[in-house]
mmCIF file of C-alpha atoms and ligand atoms in Angstrom:
data_model
loop_
_atom_site.group_PDB
_atom_site.id
_atom_site.type_symbol
_atom_site.label_atom_id
_atom_site.label_comp_id
_atom_site.label_asym_id
_atom_site.label_seq_id
_atom_site.Cartn_x
_atom_site.Cartn_y
_atom_site.Cartn_z
ATOM 1 C CA MET A 1 34.546 -6.145 -52.900
ATOM 2 C CA THR A 2 37.395 -4.741 -50.918
ATOM 3 C CA LYS A 3 39.153 -7.609 -48.717
ATOM 4 C CA THR A 4 39.961 -7.051 -45.221
ATOM 5 C CA ALA A 5 43.446 -8.553 -44.192
ATOM 6 C CA PHE A 6 44.237 -8.780 -40.290
ATOM 7 C CA ILE A 7 47.921 -8.869 -39.290
ATOM 8 C CA THR A 8 49.250 -9.684 -35.883
ATOM 9 C CA GLY A 9 52.852 -8.265 -35.494
ATOM 10 C CA ILE A 10 52.109 -5.284 -37.906
ATOM 11 C CA SER A 11 54.707 -3.299 -35.982
ATOM 12 C CA GLY A 12 57.623 -5.869 -36.775
ATOM 13 C CA GLN A 13 59.737 -6.303 -40.089
ATOM 14 C CA ASP A 14 57.385 -8.531 -41.982
ATOM 15 C CA GLY A 15 54.340 -6.873 -40.884
ATOM 16 C CA SER A 16 55.437 -3.534 -42.372
ATOM 17 C CA TYR A 17 56.391 -5.066 -45.871
ATOM 18 C CA LEU A 18 53.288 -7.221 -45.716
ATOM 19 C CA ALA A 19 50.928 -4.155 -44.892
ATOM 20 C CA GLU A 20 52.486 -2.339 -47.865
ATOM 21 C CA LEU A 21 52.171 -5.457 -50.124
ATOM 22 C CA LEU A 22 48.412 -5.644 -49.209
ATOM 23 C CA LEU A 23 47.429 -2.042 -49.635
ATOM 24 C CA GLY A 24 49.060 -2.056 -53.115
ATOM 25 C CA LYS A 25 46.716 -4.897 -53.717
ATOM 26 C CA GLY A 26 43.676 -2.884 -52.414
ATOM 27 C CA TYR A 27 42.981 -4.542 -49.238
ATOM 28 C CA HIS A 28 41.685 -2.809 -46.004
ATOM 29 C CA VAL A 29 44.634 -3.646 -43.704
ATOM 30 C CA VAL A 30 43.727 -3.941 -39.973
ATOM 31 C CA GLY A 31 46.946 -4.302 -37.716
ATOM 32 C CA MET A 32 46.984 -5.751 -34.273
ATOM 33 C CA VAL A 33 49.594 -3.848 -31.891
ATOM 34 C CA ARG A 34 50.423 -4.153 -28.422
ATOM 35 C CA ARG A 35 49.455 -0.965 -26.445
ATOM 36 C CA SER A 36 52.413 1.516 -26.504
ATOM 37 C CA PRO A 37 52.253 4.545 -24.238
ATOM 38 C CA GLN A 38 53.877 6.625 -27.010
ATOM 39 C CA ASP A 39 51.522 5.278 -29.692
ATOM 40 C CA VAL A 40 54.283 5.265 -32.081
ATOM 41 C CA TYR A 41 55.344 2.291 -34.330
ATOM 42 C CA PRO A 42 58.470 3.287 -36.451
ATOM 43 C CA ARG A 43 58.221 0.615 -39.210
ATOM 44 C CA ILE A 44 54.599 1.502 -40.122
ATOM 45 C CA GLU A 45 54.375 5.170 -39.405
ATOM 46 C CA HIS A 46 54.377 6.058 -42.984
ATOM 47 C CA LEU A 47 51.313 3.842 -43.335
ATOM 48 C CA ARG A 48 49.211 5.192 -40.279
ATOM 49 C CA ASP A 49 46.696 6.978 -42.301
ATOM 50 C CA ARG A 50 45.786 3.957 -44.402
ATOM 51 C CA ILE A 51 45.701 1.208 -42.089
ATOM 52 C CA THR A 52 43.479 0.520 -39.037
ATOM 53 C CA LEU A 53 45.316 -0.093 -35.859
ATOM 54 C CA VAL A 54 43.724 -2.237 -32.941
ATOM 55 C CA GLN A 55 45.182 -2.908 -29.733
ATOM 56 C CA ALA A 56 45.313 -6.712 -28.384
ATOM 57 C CA ASP A 57 47.908 -9.340 -27.359
ATOM 58 C CA LEU A 58 48.722 -12.810 -28.315
ATOM 59 C CA THR A 59 48.574 -13.759 -24.545
ATOM 60 C CA ASP A 60 44.916 -12.518 -24.114
ATOM 61 C CA GLN A 61 42.217 -14.653 -25.472
ATOM 62 C CA ALA A 62 39.426 -12.307 -24.823
ATOM 63 C CA GLY A 63 41.013 -9.481 -26.548
ATOM 64 C CA LEU A 64 41.681 -11.540 -29.686
ATOM 65 C CA ILE A 65 38.156 -12.573 -29.954
ATOM 66 C CA ARG A 66 37.078 -9.073 -29.595
ATOM 67 C CA VAL A 67 39.311 -7.421 -32.331
ATOM 68 C CA LEU A 68 38.576 -10.249 -34.956
ATOM 69 C CA SER A 69 34.798 -9.835 -34.049
ATOM 70 C CA ALA A 70 35.208 -6.231 -34.948
ATOM 71 C CA SER A 71 37.238 -6.432 -38.041
ATOM 72 C CA GLN A 72 35.573 -9.743 -39.673
ATOM 73 C CA PRO A 73 38.481 -10.404 -41.882
ATOM 74 C CA ASP A 74 39.053 -12.431 -44.999
ATOM 75 C CA GLU A 75 42.565 -13.180 -44.197
ATOM 76 C CA VAL A 76 44.452 -13.591 -41.164
ATOM 77 C CA TYR A 77 48.302 -13.312 -41.056
ATOM 78 C CA ASN A 78 49.875 -14.313 -37.893
ATOM 79 C CA LEU A 79 53.421 -12.520 -37.598
ATOM 80 C CA GLY A 80 53.327 -11.715 -33.990
ATOM 81 C CA ALA A 81 55.803 -13.669 -31.737
ATOM 82 C CA GLN A 82 58.835 -13.416 -29.490
ATOM 83 C CA SER A 83 61.047 -13.759 -32.372
ATOM 84 C CA PHE A 84 64.453 -13.495 -30.997
ATOM 85 C CA VAL A 85 66.112 -16.969 -30.790
ATOM 86 C CA ALA A 86 68.630 -15.950 -28.139
ATOM 87 C CA ALA A 87 66.067 -14.397 -25.920
ATOM 88 C CA SER A 88 64.039 -17.486 -25.766
ATOM 89 C CA TRP A 89 66.662 -19.200 -23.476
ATOM 90 C CA GLU A 90 66.139 -16.454 -20.896
ATOM 91 C CA GLN A 91 62.465 -16.070 -21.130
ATOM 92 C CA PRO A 92 61.230 -19.573 -22.201
ATOM 93 C CA VAL A 93 57.805 -19.147 -20.644
ATOM 94 C CA LEU A 94 57.206 -15.821 -22.279
ATOM 95 C CA THR A 95 58.333 -17.497 -25.569
ATOM 96 C CA ALA A 96 56.034 -20.130 -25.126
ATOM 97 C CA GLU A 97 53.187 -18.369 -24.291
ATOM 98 C CA THR A 98 53.356 -15.974 -27.181
ATOM 99 C CA THR A 99 55.143 -17.810 -30.073
ATOM 100 C CA GLY A 100 53.494 -21.205 -29.307
ATOM 101 C CA VAL A 101 50.059 -20.940 -27.147
ATOM 102 C CA GLY A 102 49.663 -17.554 -28.815
ATOM 103 C CA VAL A 103 48.814 -19.442 -32.170
ATOM 104 C CA ALA A 104 46.225 -21.710 -30.299
ATOM 105 C CA ARG A 105 44.519 -18.371 -28.854
ATOM 106 C CA LEU A 106 44.391 -16.910 -32.430
ATOM 107 C CA LEU A 107 43.153 -19.990 -34.097
ATOM 108 C CA GLU A 108 40.577 -20.444 -31.574
ATOM 109 C CA ALA A 109 39.611 -16.891 -32.030
ATOM 110 C CA VAL A 110 39.489 -17.460 -35.809
ATOM 111 C CA ARG A 111 37.477 -20.807 -35.435
ATOM 112 C CA LEU A 112 34.822 -19.051 -33.067
ATOM 113 C CA VAL A 113 34.481 -15.602 -34.826
ATOM 114 C CA CYS A 114 35.601 -15.696 -38.397
ATOM 115 C CA PRO A 115 36.064 -19.545 -39.377
ATOM 116 C CA HIS A 116 35.869 -18.524 -43.089
ATOM 117 C CA ALA A 117 38.931 -16.303 -42.941
ATOM 118 C CA ARG A 118 41.991 -17.916 -44.371
ATOM 119 C CA PHE A 119 44.931 -18.115 -41.993
ATOM 120 C CA TYR A 120 48.561 -17.923 -42.469
ATOM 121 C CA GLN A 121 50.861 -19.042 -39.478
ATOM 122 C CA ALA A 122 54.799 -17.666 -39.583
ATOM 123 C CA SER A 123 56.448 -20.674 -38.899
ATOM 124 C CA SER A 124 60.317 -21.025 -39.080
ATOM 125 C CA SER A 125 63.349 -22.906 -40.421
ATOM 126 C CA GLU A 126 64.343 -22.973 -36.567
ATOM 127 C CA MET A 127 62.012 -25.916 -36.337
ATOM 128 C CA PHE A 128 64.594 -27.833 -38.422
ATOM 129 C CA GLY A 129 67.156 -26.999 -35.819
ATOM 130 C CA ASN A 130 69.686 -29.797 -35.862
ATOM 131 C CA ALA A 131 68.270 -31.221 -39.102
ATOM 132 C CA ALA A 132 69.432 -34.518 -40.106
ATOM 133 C CA THR A 133 69.546 -33.752 -43.870
ATOM 134 C CA THR A 134 70.258 -30.540 -46.034
ATOM 135 C CA PRO A 135 68.607 -28.870 -47.772
ATOM 136 C CA GLN A 136 65.349 -28.898 -45.839
ATOM 137 C CA ASP A 137 61.901 -29.064 -47.364
ATOM 138 C CA GLU A 138 58.529 -29.679 -46.356
ATOM 139 C CA ASN A 139 59.130 -33.430 -45.439
ATOM 140 C CA THR A 140 62.508 -32.935 -43.291
ATOM 141 C CA PRO A 141 61.861 -33.886 -39.665
ATOM 142 C CA PHE A 142 62.082 -31.260 -36.953
ATOM 143 C CA HIS A 143 64.754 -31.058 -34.085
ATOM 144 C CA PRO A 144 64.253 -27.753 -32.944
ATOM 145 C CA ARG A 145 67.466 -26.383 -30.703
ATOM 146 C CA SER A 146 65.730 -23.392 -28.769
ATOM 147 C CA PRO A 147 62.656 -22.785 -26.793
ATOM 148 C CA TYR A 148 61.758 -20.411 -29.728
ATOM 149 C CA GLY A 149 62.032 -23.532 -32.149
ATOM 150 C CA VAL A 150 60.131 -25.724 -29.899
ATOM 151 C CA ALA A 151 57.216 -23.129 -29.660
ATOM 152 C CA LYS A 152 57.276 -22.653 -33.511
ATOM 153 C CA ALA A 153 56.982 -26.531 -33.839
ATOM 154 C CA PHE A 154 53.791 -26.165 -31.476
ATOM 155 C CA GLY A 155 52.304 -23.500 -33.606
ATOM 156 C CA HIS A 156 53.002 -25.276 -36.891
ATOM 157 C CA HIS A 157 51.555 -28.500 -35.797
ATOM 158 C CA LEU A 158 48.509 -27.012 -34.447
ATOM 159 C CA THR A 159 47.854 -24.826 -37.388
ATOM 160 C CA VAL A 160 48.026 -28.242 -39.633
ATOM 161 C CA ASN A 161 45.753 -29.649 -36.870
ATOM 162 C CA TYR A 162 42.976 -26.915 -36.995
ATOM 163 C CA ARG A 163 42.970 -27.620 -40.736
ATOM 164 C CA GLU A 164 42.400 -31.194 -40.492
ATOM 165 C CA SER A 165 40.163 -30.944 -37.291
ATOM 166 C CA PHE A 166 38.006 -28.097 -38.483
ATOM 167 C CA GLY A 167 38.524 -27.575 -42.028
ATOM 168 C CA LEU A 168 40.063 -23.995 -41.498
ATOM 169 C CA PHE A 169 41.918 -22.809 -44.763
ATOM 170 C CA ALA A 170 45.198 -22.646 -42.542
ATOM 171 C CA CYS A 171 48.648 -22.379 -44.049
ATOM 172 C CA SER A 172 52.018 -22.800 -42.406
ATOM 173 C CA GLY A 173 54.718 -20.961 -44.148
ATOM 174 C CA ILE A 174 58.149 -22.407 -43.078
ATOM 175 C CA LEU A 175 60.441 -19.335 -43.703
ATOM 176 C CA PHE A 176 64.045 -19.170 -43.676
ATOM 177 C CA ASN A 177 65.972 -16.202 -42.482
ATOM 178 C CA HIS A 178 64.958 -13.073 -44.194
ATOM 179 C CA GLU A 179 66.421 -9.558 -43.368
ATOM 180 C CA SER A 180 66.145 -6.033 -44.514
ATOM 181 C CA PRO A 181 66.992 -2.578 -43.378
ATOM 182 C CA ARG A 182 63.899 -2.946 -40.980
ATOM 183 C CA ARG A 183 65.266 -6.014 -39.358
ATOM 184 C CA GLY A 184 65.405 -5.687 -35.457
ATOM 185 C CA ARG A 185 69.047 -4.607 -34.304
ATOM 186 C CA GLU A 186 69.767 -7.766 -32.343
ATOM 187 C CA PHE A 187 69.596 -10.100 -35.070
ATOM 188 C CA VAL A 188 73.079 -10.656 -36.682
ATOM 189 C CA THR A 189 72.751 -9.335 -40.046
ATOM 190 C CA ARG A 190 71.414 -5.982 -38.676
ATOM 191 C CA LYS A 191 73.793 -5.968 -36.056
ATOM 192 C CA ILE A 192 76.500 -6.146 -38.744
ATOM 193 C CA SER A 193 75.416 -3.671 -40.830
ATOM 194 C CA ARG A 194 74.636 -1.060 -37.956
ATOM 195 C CA GLN A 195 77.899 -1.482 -36.526
ATOM 196 C CA VAL A 196 79.575 -1.329 -39.988
ATOM 197 C CA ALA A 197 77.927 1.965 -40.684
ATOM 198 C CA CYS A 198 79.083 3.429 -37.243
ATOM 199 C CA ILE A 199 82.791 1.993 -37.972
ATOM 200 C CA ARG A 200 82.751 3.621 -41.299
ATOM 201 C CA LEU A 201 81.479 6.753 -39.839
ATOM 202 C CA GLY A 202 83.912 7.095 -37.138
ATOM 203 C CA SER A 203 81.758 6.461 -34.143
ATOM 204 C CA GLU A 204 82.783 2.957 -33.186
ATOM 205 C CA GLU A 205 85.866 0.821 -33.550
ATOM 206 C CA GLN A 206 84.732 -2.905 -32.713
ATOM 207 C CA LEU A 207 81.773 -5.346 -33.537
ATOM 208 C CA ARG A 208 81.569 -8.041 -30.896
ATOM 209 C CA LEU A 209 79.977 -11.215 -32.417
ATOM 210 C CA GLY A 210 79.469 -14.816 -31.359
ATOM 211 C CA ASN A 211 79.711 -17.862 -33.515
ATOM 212 C CA LEU A 212 80.702 -16.967 -36.965
ATOM 213 C CA HIS A 213 80.683 -20.417 -38.536
ATOM 214 C CA ALA A 214 76.845 -20.771 -38.302
ATOM 215 C CA ARG A 215 75.348 -21.058 -41.970
ATOM 216 C CA ARG A 216 72.110 -19.337 -42.744
ATOM 217 C CA ASP A 217 70.100 -19.211 -45.892
ATOM 218 C CA TRP A 218 69.350 -15.500 -45.987
ATOM 219 C CA GLY A 219 66.822 -13.745 -48.253
ATOM 220 C CA PHE A 220 65.267 -10.188 -48.557
ATOM 221 C CA ALA A 221 61.980 -9.895 -46.233
ATOM 222 C CA GLY A 222 60.031 -7.984 -49.059
ATOM 223 C CA ASP A 223 60.228 -11.323 -51.374
ATOM 224 C CA TYR A 224 58.926 -13.430 -48.456
ATOM 225 C CA VAL A 225 55.757 -11.470 -47.782
ATOM 226 C CA GLU A 226 54.795 -11.940 -51.138
ATOM 227 C CA ALA A 227 55.044 -15.879 -50.529
ATOM 228 C CA MET A 228 52.657 -15.404 -47.613
ATOM 229 C CA TRP A 229 50.073 -13.838 -49.531
ATOM 230 C CA LEU A 230 50.319 -16.321 -52.232
ATOM 231 C CA MET A 231 49.687 -19.095 -49.959
ATOM 232 C CA LEU A 232 46.492 -17.624 -49.057
ATOM 233 C CA GLN A 233 45.538 -17.330 -52.709
ATOM 234 C CA GLN A 234 45.677 -21.079 -53.595
ATOM 235 C CA GLU A 235 42.576 -23.314 -54.250
ATOM 236 C CA SER A 236 43.347 -25.480 -51.174
ATOM 237 C CA PRO A 237 45.496 -24.933 -47.989
ATOM 238 C CA ARG A 238 49.099 -26.329 -47.903
ATOM 239 C CA ASP A 239 52.426 -25.631 -46.307
ATOM 240 C CA PHE A 240 55.506 -24.290 -47.801
ATOM 241 C CA VAL A 241 59.271 -24.022 -47.197
ATOM 242 C CA VAL A 242 60.435 -20.507 -48.432
ATOM 243 C CA GLY A 243 64.076 -19.709 -48.748
ATOM 244 C CA THR A 244 66.779 -19.021 -51.511
ATOM 245 C CA GLY A 245 68.346 -22.419 -51.468
ATOM 246 C CA VAL A 246 71.678 -21.027 -50.886
ATOM 247 C CA ASP A 247 73.523 -20.689 -47.478
ATOM 248 C CA HIS A 248 76.318 -18.581 -46.203
ATOM 249 C CA SER A 249 78.101 -18.191 -42.881
ATOM 250 C CA VAL A 250 77.977 -15.307 -40.658
ATOM 251 C CA ALA A 251 81.775 -14.689 -41.438
ATOM 252 C CA ASP A 252 80.655 -14.326 -45.183
ATOM 253 C CA PHE A 253 78.002 -11.894 -44.283
ATOM 254 C CA VAL A 254 80.771 -9.979 -42.079
ATOM 255 C CA GLU A 255 83.360 -10.051 -45.074
ATOM 256 C CA VAL A 256 80.904 -8.738 -47.682
ATOM 257 C CA ALA A 257 79.688 -5.942 -45.157
ATOM 258 C CA PHE A 258 83.123 -4.665 -44.393
ATOM 259 C CA ALA A 259 84.366 -4.902 -47.744
ATOM 260 C CA HIS A 260 81.293 -3.010 -49.130
ATOM 261 C CA ALA A 261 82.162 -0.156 -46.475
ATOM 262 C CA GLY A 262 85.901 -0.312 -47.614
ATOM 263 C CA LEU A 263 87.124 -1.895 -44.284
ATOM 264 C CA ASP A 264 89.115 -4.759 -43.254
ATOM 265 C CA TRP A 265 86.928 -6.920 -41.026
ATOM 266 C CA ARG A 266 89.836 -8.545 -39.385
ATOM 267 C CA ARG A 267 90.889 -5.105 -37.702
ATOM 268 C CA HIS A 268 87.401 -4.665 -36.098
ATOM 269 C CA VAL A 269 85.670 -7.913 -35.141
ATOM 270 C CA LEU A 270 86.072 -9.656 -31.831
ATOM 271 C CA ILE A 271 84.728 -12.881 -30.708
ATOM 272 C CA ASP A 272 82.707 -12.732 -27.452
ATOM 273 C CA GLU A 273 82.151 -15.973 -25.789
ATOM 274 C CA THR A 274 78.899 -14.905 -23.963
ATOM 275 C CA LEU A 275 77.147 -14.500 -27.454
ATOM 276 C CA LYS A 276 77.411 -18.107 -28.265
ATOM 277 C CA ARG A 277 74.215 -19.973 -27.664
ATOM 278 C CA PRO A 278 73.679 -23.062 -25.267
ATOM 279 C CA ALA A 279 72.742 -25.037 -28.442
ATOM 280 C CA GLU A 280 73.649 -23.846 -31.885
ATOM 281 C CA VAL A 281 71.854 -24.472 -35.409
ATOM 282 C CA ASP A 282 74.960 -25.012 -37.431
ATOM 283 C CA LEU A 283 73.314 -25.067 -40.918
ATOM 284 C CA LEU A 284 69.940 -23.992 -42.539
ATOM 285 C CA ARG A 285 69.455 -24.327 -46.461
ATOM 286 C CA ALA A 286 66.137 -24.330 -47.763
ATOM 287 C CA ASP A 287 64.733 -26.674 -50.734
ATOM 288 C CA PRO A 288 62.082 -24.175 -51.817
ATOM 289 C CA THR A 289 60.940 -26.104 -55.151
ATOM 290 C CA LYS A 290 57.512 -26.490 -53.898
ATOM 291 C CA ALA A 291 56.824 -22.844 -53.389
ATOM 292 C CA CYS A 292 58.518 -21.948 -56.852
ATOM 293 C CA GLU A 293 56.729 -24.657 -58.753
ATOM 294 C CA GLU A 294 53.145 -24.277 -57.157
ATOM 295 C CA LEU A 295 53.028 -20.859 -56.036
ATOM 296 C CA GLY A 296 55.210 -19.246 -58.525
ATOM 297 C CA TRP A 297 57.211 -17.473 -55.925
ATOM 298 C CA LYS A 298 60.529 -15.814 -57.038
ATOM 299 C CA LEU A 299 63.345 -13.990 -55.388
ATOM 300 C CA SER A 300 64.407 -10.453 -56.491
ATOM 301 C CA VAL A 301 67.313 -9.942 -54.123
ATOM 302 C CA GLU A 302 70.384 -12.031 -53.999
ATOM 303 C CA PHE A 303 72.787 -12.405 -50.946
ATOM 304 C CA GLU A 304 75.539 -9.833 -51.820
ATOM 305 C CA ALA A 305 72.773 -7.232 -52.883
ATOM 306 C CA LEU A 306 71.023 -7.680 -49.580
ATOM 307 C CA VAL A 307 74.118 -6.956 -47.660
ATOM 308 C CA ARG A 308 74.957 -4.048 -49.640
ATOM 309 C CA MET A 309 71.199 -2.653 -49.097
ATOM 310 C CA MET A 310 71.452 -3.117 -45.445
ATOM 311 C CA VAL A 311 74.987 -1.479 -45.088
ATOM 312 C CA ASP A 312 73.866 1.438 -47.358
ATOM 313 C CA ALA A 313 70.689 2.111 -45.275
ATOM 314 C CA ASP A 314 72.365 1.921 -41.974
ATOM 315 C CA THR A 315 74.951 4.200 -43.249
ATOM 316 C CA GLU A 316 72.284 6.816 -44.578
ATOM 317 C CA GLU A 317 70.624 6.483 -41.144
ATOM 318 C CA VAL A 318 73.649 6.745 -38.827
ATOM 319 C CA ASN A 319 74.775 9.719 -40.982
ATOM 320 C CA GLN A 320 71.452 11.521 -40.616
ATOM 321 C CA ALA A 321 71.389 10.903 -36.797
ATOM 322 C CA LYS A 322 74.902 12.344 -36.658
ATOM 323 C CA GLY A 323 73.924 15.491 -38.383
ATOM 324 C CA ASN A 324 70.775 15.990 -36.187
ATOM 325 C CA ALA A 325 72.802 15.398 -32.964
HETATM 326 P P1 NAP B 1 59.871 -8.980 -35.634
HETATM 327 O O1 NAP B 1 60.370 -7.831 -36.296
HETATM 328 O O2 NAP B 1 60.398 -9.328 -34.132
HETATM 329 O O3 NAP B 1 58.062 -8.905 -35.235
HETATM 330 C C1 NAP B 1 57.568 -9.405 -34.123
HETATM 331 C C2 NAP B 1 55.988 -8.800 -34.018
HETATM 332 O O4 NAP B 1 55.514 -9.458 -32.988
HETATM 333 C C3 NAP B 1 56.227 -7.433 -33.575
HETATM 334 O O5 NAP B 1 55.347 -6.687 -34.147
HETATM 335 C C4 NAP B 1 55.806 -7.499 -31.959
HETATM 336 O O6 NAP B 1 55.223 -6.311 -31.464
HETATM 337 C C5 NAP B 1 54.898 -8.529 -31.930
HETATM 338 N N1 NAP B 1 54.562 -9.299 -30.811
HETATM 339 C C6 NAP B 1 55.702 -9.516 -29.962
HETATM 340 N N2 NAP B 1 54.975 -10.081 -28.730
HETATM 341 C C7 NAP B 1 53.457 -9.988 -28.945
HETATM 342 C C8 NAP B 1 52.447 -10.329 -28.301
HETATM 343 N N3 NAP B 1 52.632 -11.129 -27.073
HETATM 344 N N4 NAP B 1 51.524 -10.038 -28.623
HETATM 345 C C9 NAP B 1 51.185 -9.636 -29.852
HETATM 346 N N5 NAP B 1 52.162 -9.251 -30.766
HETATM 347 C C10 NAP B 1 53.351 -9.419 -30.323
HETATM 348 O O7 NAP B 1 59.607 -10.425 -36.516
HETATM 349 P P2 NAP B 1 59.714 -10.483 -38.178
HETATM 350 O O8 NAP B 1 61.169 -10.818 -38.294
HETATM 351 O O9 NAP B 1 58.922 -9.566 -38.483
HETATM 352 O O10 NAP B 1 58.873 -11.950 -38.212
HETATM 353 C C11 NAP B 1 57.631 -12.026 -38.161
HETATM 354 C C12 NAP B 1 57.184 -13.598 -37.944
HETATM 355 O O11 NAP B 1 57.931 -14.525 -38.700
HETATM 356 C C13 NAP B 1 57.519 -13.768 -36.550
HETATM 357 O O12 NAP B 1 56.751 -14.676 -35.909
HETATM 358 C C14 NAP B 1 58.810 -14.567 -36.439
HETATM 359 O O13 NAP B 1 58.952 -15.506 -35.434
HETATM 360 C C15 NAP B 1 58.688 -15.259 -37.898
HETATM 361 N N6 NAP B 1 59.721 -15.626 -38.661
HETATM 362 C C16 NAP B 1 60.637 -14.587 -38.765
HETATM 363 C C17 NAP B 1 61.868 -15.100 -39.897
HETATM 364 C C18 NAP B 1 62.661 -13.927 -40.138
HETATM 365 O O14 NAP B 1 63.883 -14.422 -40.650
HETATM 366 N N7 NAP B 1 62.451 -12.660 -40.063
HETATM 367 C C19 NAP B 1 61.819 -16.403 -40.322
HETATM 368 C C20 NAP B 1 60.953 -17.285 -39.859
HETATM 369 C C21 NAP B 1 59.873 -17.016 -39.199
HETATM 370 P P3 NAP B 1 56.250 -5.304 -30.777
HETATM 371 O O15 NAP B 1 56.609 -4.149 -31.832
HETATM 372 O O16 NAP B 1 55.127 -4.448 -29.582
HETATM 373 O O17 NAP B 1 57.263 -5.868 -30.148
HETATM 374 O O1 G4F B 2 70.228 -13.267 -36.707
HETATM 375 P P1 G4F B 2 70.080 -14.443 -35.723
HETATM 376 O O2 G4F B 2 69.811 -14.058 -34.339
HETATM 377 O O3 G4F B 2 68.792 -15.218 -36.358
HETATM 378 P P2 G4F B 2 68.398 -16.762 -36.164
HETATM 379 O O4 G4F B 2 68.769 -17.221 -34.650
HETATM 380 O O5 G4F B 2 68.849 -17.699 -37.110
HETATM 381 O O6 G4F B 2 66.659 -16.516 -36.007
HETATM 382 C C1 G4F B 2 66.021 -15.900 -37.089
HETATM 383 O O7 G4F B 2 65.969 -16.776 -38.126
HETATM 384 C C2 G4F B 2 64.721 -17.649 -37.869
HETATM 385 C C3 G4F B 2 64.557 -18.516 -39.252
HETATM 386 O O8 G4F B 2 65.394 -19.534 -39.194
HETATM 387 C C4 G4F B 2 63.539 -16.950 -37.339
HETATM 388 F F1 G4F B 2 62.388 -17.634 -37.118
HETATM 389 C C5 G4F B 2 63.917 -16.123 -35.919
HETATM 390 O O9 G4F B 2 62.629 -15.434 -35.749
HETATM 391 C C6 G4F B 2 65.048 -15.106 -36.416
HETATM 392 O O10 G4F B 2 64.390 -14.113 -37.178
HETATM 393 O O11 G4F B 2 71.294 -15.505 -35.520
HETATM 394 C C7 G4F B 2 71.669 -16.123 -36.853
HETATM 395 C C8 G4F B 2 73.080 -16.814 -36.317
HETATM 396 C C9 G4F B 2 73.062 -17.657 -35.152
HETATM 397 O O12 G4F B 2 73.610 -18.914 -35.559
HETATM 398 C C10 G4F B 2 73.887 -17.049 -34.147
HETATM 399 O O13 G4F B 2 74.445 -17.745 -33.092
HETATM 400 O O14 G4F B 2 74.227 -15.831 -36.142
HETATM 401 C C11 G4F B 2 74.781 -16.318 -34.934
HETATM 402 N N1 G4F B 2 75.233 -15.231 -34.585
HETATM 403 C C12 G4F B 2 76.816 -14.912 -34.313
HETATM 404 N N2 G4F B 2 77.022 -13.872 -33.394
HETATM 405 C C13 G4F B 2 74.775 -14.065 -33.781
HETATM 406 C C14 G4F B 2 75.749 -13.360 -33.269
HETATM 407 N N3 G4F B 2 73.377 -13.891 -33.577
HETATM 408 C C15 G4F B 2 73.156 -12.673 -32.951
HETATM 409 N N4 G4F B 2 71.854 -12.459 -33.085
HETATM 410 N N5 G4F B 2 74.038 -11.789 -32.597
HETATM 411 C C16 G4F B 2 75.459 -12.128 -32.531
HETATM 412 O O15 G4F B 2 76.306 -11.330 -31.901
#
């Protein structure tokens, strides 16, 4: 029988890769989008005739109940969130409402409408924040450093709580940074790859960045959606850390990206103090042993290949845009 998967945040980076993965496995995919007057969702336009889109919002309880009732999913993936850490200091209440309380609304809707559906919560390594130990695994204590990290910690604990209180098949995937050519342009990796492409093609000269010393565990988003699906295929619901186990600095990313374009980053990168955060997360590195051993999860793209993939994709996109101008 065809299974139905319900994805919040389908218009985002991960939502688009997850929809592709699930379509390939024969699922009926229902994607929840926020109303858009243009009715255009660029990352999933190529899938539009193969998926069902429904309109609702994580801040609206009744809407979530309505769309889940209508679709009666077997699996629910909660990827929707205000996901940009820097914006969470500018909009802490919106971030709490969407990224935190939104999880409560969706879990409540699942409990009332489709309690047998399996539930995936998109948790984040930002919950570790100022972590006392490195690498971080499923037992590392949380010390979030941003309103976003705090909201994600609420969503994580509530997912565990609904599993323990109501017996929901609910899993929290604690994912480290994952990137791709579909990454939002405000995140540092895509900001770098986009600007490198513009500099290479002569339309820009400078790249303004904040803290070059922060270290992250960066992987490819296409690999991480596989881990989400694997979590919901297990016999029992559990939580997993997913990452590469290797960290690099923002400066490393810059260096590889500029070098790939044949450029010297020192001639183009400026430090802009206003881009530094009120509280920084200095170092995140995963210990993905549990995901590798219990889910059989594997990486397919290493750091340098990821940087090159993003620079090449942006170069092609910027070149095409110039040709069309
Ligand atoms: P993304 O590209 O920013 O996508 C976020 C999605 O959430 C978008 O589809 C957005 O819709 C939707 N959304 C925002 N506010 C909403 C609301 N009020 N109601 C319903 N939907 C809403 O993020 P991503 O990189 O794909 O990440 C997916 C999830 O994983 C997020 O929850 C993120 O916090 C989490 N996560 C990401 C990473 C990472 O490195 N990428 C790591 C750990 C955890 P619009 O298109 O309408 O804005
Ligand atoms: O790319 P970022 O904005 O990602 P961040 O804050 O690590 O969050 C991402 O990963 C989380 C998983 O750990 C997700 F949960 C979250 O949703 C998101 O996907 O920043 C990475 C690092 C930070 O230390 C930041 O201070 O890059 C540093 N950075 C330096 N200059 C910059 C910039 N970040 C941005 N966005 N823009 C800059 O100009």
